[in-house]
Amino acid sequence: NAGVMQNPRHLVRRRGQEARLRCSPMKGHSHVYWYRQLPEEGLKFMVYLQKENIIDESGMPKERFSAEFPKEGPSILRIQQVVRGDSAAYFCASSQEHSNQPQHFGDGTRLSIL
Amino acid sequence: GIQVEQSPPDLILQEGANSTLRCNFSDSVNNLQWFHQNPWGQLINLFYIPSGTKQNGRLSATTVATERYSLLYISSSQTTDSGVYFCAVEQAGTASKLTFGTGTRLQVTL
């Protein structure tokens, strides 16, 4: 029973490039969440998605960041024109229902911007 | 939004010692989870505990929802317990996002 799968584990980009982070939820889970962890800080919520719908994107920066969870395939977090401040660990979580259920986390993607 | 405070911020223990970590939150919650982030950055699910008490080996947790706090007990600590412990809550009436505390950094020495 595979857990939440994130890839790549590590991603290096130069300033101005695009970063695409992928997340496959646990089997049977239709709710996906993205969180960002800056160095030496706790995790901060970015966006909550269900299949083909963005439910809550209140934690997502207004520019350069977007997320999707298509009908088929993994959820994607896309960062355009990356800047040094985007360097962080990005975690994906999934749950079976939208509330009153534990969220299960992947191992994260460490994004480094040169 | 809901505030989540953890204490102590840092803790150094000798192997074999016991400890209690605390998480206070400022509003009613639907969900409370404890996580251990190991030195490699992986986030390990310890407990899903919106209320009551649970035990798993040397770890146990208690949440008193009416008083808005949760406690994580670590007994007979081992060096592999080192890392950062996070409490995360889902505020009642919100759409599922978890709000994380700032964590307790634990170092277990020989």
Coordinates of C-alpha atoms in Angstrom, one line a residue:
Chain A
N1 CA 0.0 0.0 0.0
A2 CA 2.2 2.8 -1.3
G3 CA 2.2 6.1 0.6
V4 CA 2.2 9.6 -0.9
M5 CA 4.8 9.7 -3.6
Q6 CA 6.6 13.0 -4.5
N7 CA 9.1 13.5 -7.2
P8 CA 11.7 14.6 -7.7
R9 CA 13.2 14.4 -4.2
H10 CA 15.7 17.2 -5.0
L11 CA 15.4 19.8 -7.7
V12 CA 17.9 22.4 -8.6
R13 CA 17.0 25.4 -10.8
R14 CA 18.6 28.6 -11.9
R15 CA 16.8 31.9 -11.3
G16 CA 14.2 32.5 -14.0
Q17 CA 13.6 28.8 -14.8
E18 CA 10.4 26.9 -14.1
A19 CA 10.0 24.2 -11.4
R20 CA 7.4 21.4 -11.6
L21 CA 6.8 19.3 -8.5
R22 CA 4.7 16.1 -8.7
C23 CA 2.6 14.4 -6.1
S24 CA 0.7 11.1 -6.3
P25 CA -1.7 10.7 -3.4
M26 CA -2.3 7.5 -1.5
K27 CA -4.5 5.0 -3.1
G28 CA -8.1 5.8 -2.5
H29 CA -7.4 9.4 -1.5
S30 CA -9.0 12.2 -3.5
H31 CA -7.9 15.2 -1.5
V32 CA -4.4 16.7 -2.0
Y33 CA -2.7 19.5 0.0
W34 CA 0.6 21.3 -0.7
Y35 CA 2.7 22.8 2.1
R36 CA 6.0 24.8 2.0
Q37 CA 8.7 24.7 4.7
L38 CA 11.3 27.4 4.6
P39 CA 14.6 26.6 6.3
E40 CA 14.3 26.4 10.1
E41 CA 10.6 27.0 10.0
G42 CA 7.4 25.0 10.3
L43 CA 5.2 24.0 7.4
K44 CA 2.8 26.5 5.9
F45 CA -0.3 25.6 3.9
M46 CA -0.4 26.6 0.3
V47 CA -3.3 25.0 -1.5
Y48 CA -6.0 22.3 -1.2
L49 CA -7.2 20.4 -4.3
Q50 CA -9.7 17.7 -5.2
K51 CA -9.8 16.1 -8.7
E52 CA -10.0 18.9 -11.2
N53 CA -10.9 21.5 -8.6
I54 CA -8.9 24.0 -6.5
I55 CA -10.8 24.2 -3.1
D56 CA -8.6 26.6 -1.2
E57 CA -5.6 28.5 -2.5
S58 CA -5.4 31.0 0.3
G59 CA -1.8 30.2 1.1
M60 CA -0.5 30.3 -2.4
P61 CA 1.5 33.4 -3.6
K62 CA -0.6 35.3 -6.1
E63 CA 2.1 35.4 -8.8
R64 CA 4.2 32.7 -10.4
F65 CA 2.7 29.8 -8.4
S66 CA 0.0 27.4 -9.7
A67 CA -1.4 24.0 -8.8
E68 CA -3.5 21.4 -10.5
F69 CA -4.9 18.0 -9.8
P70 CA -6.1 16.6 -13.1
K71 CA -8.6 13.8 -13.6
E72 CA -5.8 11.5 -14.5
G73 CA -2.2 11.6 -13.2
P74 CA -0.5 13.3 -10.3
S75 CA -1.0 16.7 -8.8
I76 CA 1.5 19.3 -10.0
L77 CA 2.8 22.4 -8.2
R78 CA 4.3 24.7 -10.8
I79 CA 6.6 27.7 -10.0
Q80 CA 7.4 30.0 -12.9
Q81 CA 10.5 32.3 -13.0
V82 CA 11.9 31.0 -9.8
V83 CA 13.8 33.3 -7.4
R84 CA 16.2 32.5 -4.6
G85 CA 13.4 33.0 -2.0
D86 CA 11.6 30.0 -3.5
S87 CA 14.3 27.7 -2.1
A88 CA 12.4 25.4 0.4
A89 CA 11.0 22.0 1.0
Y90 CA 7.6 21.4 -0.6
F91 CA 5.5 18.7 1.0
C92 CA 2.4 17.1 -0.4
A93 CA -0.3 15.4 1.7
S94 CA -3.4 13.5 0.9
S95 CA -6.5 12.4 2.8
Q96 CA -9.5 10.2 2.2
E97 CA -12.1 12.9 3.2
H98 CA -11.9 16.6 3.4
S99 CA -12.2 16.8 7.2
N100 CA -11.9 14.8 10.4
Q101 CA -9.3 12.5 8.7
P102 CA -5.6 12.4 9.1
Q103 CA -3.4 13.9 6.3
H104 CA -0.6 11.6 5.1
F105 CA 2.6 13.3 3.9
G106 CA 5.1 12.5 1.3
D107 CA 8.9 12.8 1.8
G108 CA 8.9 16.3 0.1
T109 CA 10.8 17.9 -2.7
R110 CA 13.8 20.0 -1.8
L111 CA 14.0 22.9 -4.2
S112 CA 17.3 24.8 -4.5
I113 CA 17.6 27.9 -6.6
L114 CA 21.1 28.9 -7.8
Chain B
G1 CA -6.6 32.2 12.0
I2 CA -5.8 29.7 14.7
Q3 CA -2.6 30.0 16.7
V4 CA -0.6 27.0 17.6
E5 CA 2.2 27.2 20.2
Q6 CA 4.6 24.5 21.1
S7 CA 6.9 24.2 24.1
P8 CA 9.7 23.9 24.8
P9 CA 11.3 25.1 21.6
D10 CA 14.4 23.1 22.3
L11 CA 15.1 20.1 24.4
I12 CA 18.3 18.1 25.1
L13 CA 17.9 14.7 26.8
Q14 CA 20.2 11.9 27.8
E15 CA 19.4 8.6 26.3
G16 CA 16.8 6.8 28.5
A17 CA 15.2 10.0 29.8
N18 CA 11.5 10.8 29.5
S19 CA 10.0 14.0 28.2
T20 CA 6.7 15.8 27.6
L21 CA 6.1 18.1 24.7
R22 CA 3.2 20.5 24.8
C23 CA 0.9 22.0 22.1
N24 CA -1.5 24.8 22.8
F25 CA -4.1 26.0 20.3
S26 CA -6.4 29.0 20.3
D27 CA -9.6 27.6 18.9
S28 CA -11.7 24.5 18.4
V29 CA -10.2 21.8 16.1
N30 CA -11.5 19.0 14.0
N31 CA -8.1 17.4 13.6
L32 CA -4.8 17.3 15.5
Q33 CA -1.8 15.5 14.4
W34 CA 1.7 15.0 15.8
F35 CA 4.7 14.6 13.5
H36 CA 8.4 13.8 13.8
Q37 CA 10.6 15.4 11.3
N38 CA 13.8 13.3 11.2
P39 CA 17.3 14.7 10.4
W40 CA 16.8 13.8 6.8
G41 CA 13.7 16.0 6.6
Q42 CA 11.1 13.2 6.3
L43 CA 7.8 13.9 8.1
I44 CA 6.7 10.9 10.1
N45 CA 3.1 10.6 11.2
L46 CA 3.0 9.9 14.9
F47 CA -0.6 10.4 16.0
Y48 CA -3.9 11.5 14.7
I49 CA -5.5 12.6 18.0
P50 CA -8.3 15.2 17.9
S51 CA -9.3 14.1 21.4
G52 CA -8.5 11.4 24.0
T53 CA -5.3 9.3 24.5
K54 CA -3.3 7.0 22.3
Q55 CA -0.2 5.0 22.7
N56 CA 2.3 3.6 20.3
G57 CA 5.3 1.9 21.8
R58 CA 7.4 4.4 23.8
L59 CA 5.2 7.3 22.5
S60 CA 1.8 8.3 23.8
A61 CA -0.3 11.4 23.2
T62 CA -3.2 13.1 25.0
T63 CA -5.5 15.8 23.6
V64 CA -7.9 17.7 25.9
A65 CA -9.9 19.5 23.3
T66 CA -12.1 21.4 25.7
E67 CA -8.9 23.0 27.2
R68 CA -7.2 23.4 23.8
Y69 CA -4.0 21.5 24.4
S70 CA -2.2 18.3 23.5
L71 CA 0.7 16.5 25.1
L72 CA 3.2 14.1 23.5
Y73 CA 5.1 11.8 25.9
I74 CA 8.3 10.2 24.9
S75 CA 9.6 7.5 27.3
S76 CA 13.0 5.9 27.4
S77 CA 14.3 8.2 24.7
Q78 CA 16.7 7.0 22.1
T79 CA 19.1 8.8 19.8
T80 CA 16.8 8.0 16.9
D81 CA 14.1 10.2 18.6
S82 CA 16.2 13.2 17.7
G83 CA 14.7 15.7 15.3
V84 CA 11.8 18.2 15.3
Y85 CA 8.4 17.4 16.6
F86 CA 5.5 19.3 15.1
C87 CA 1.9 19.6 16.3
A88 CA -0.6 20.5 13.5
V89 CA -4.3 21.3 13.8
E90 CA -7.3 21.8 11.5
Q91 CA -9.4 24.6 12.8
A92 CA -13.1 23.7 13.1
G93 CA -15.2 25.2 10.3
T94 CA -12.3 25.6 7.9
A95 CA -11.6 23.7 4.7
S96 CA -9.1 21.1 5.9
K97 CA -5.8 23.0 6.0
L98 CA -3.4 22.1 8.8
T99 CA -1.8 24.9 10.8
F100 CA 1.6 23.8 12.1
G101 CA 3.2 24.9 15.3
T102 CA 6.9 26.1 15.3
G103 CA 8.0 22.8 16.6
T104 CA 10.1 21.4 19.4
R105 CA 13.7 20.5 18.5
L106 CA 14.8 17.4 20.4
Q107 CA 18.4 16.2 20.7
V108 CA 19.0 12.9 22.5
T109 CA 22.6 12.3 23.5
L110 CA 24.4 9.2 24.6

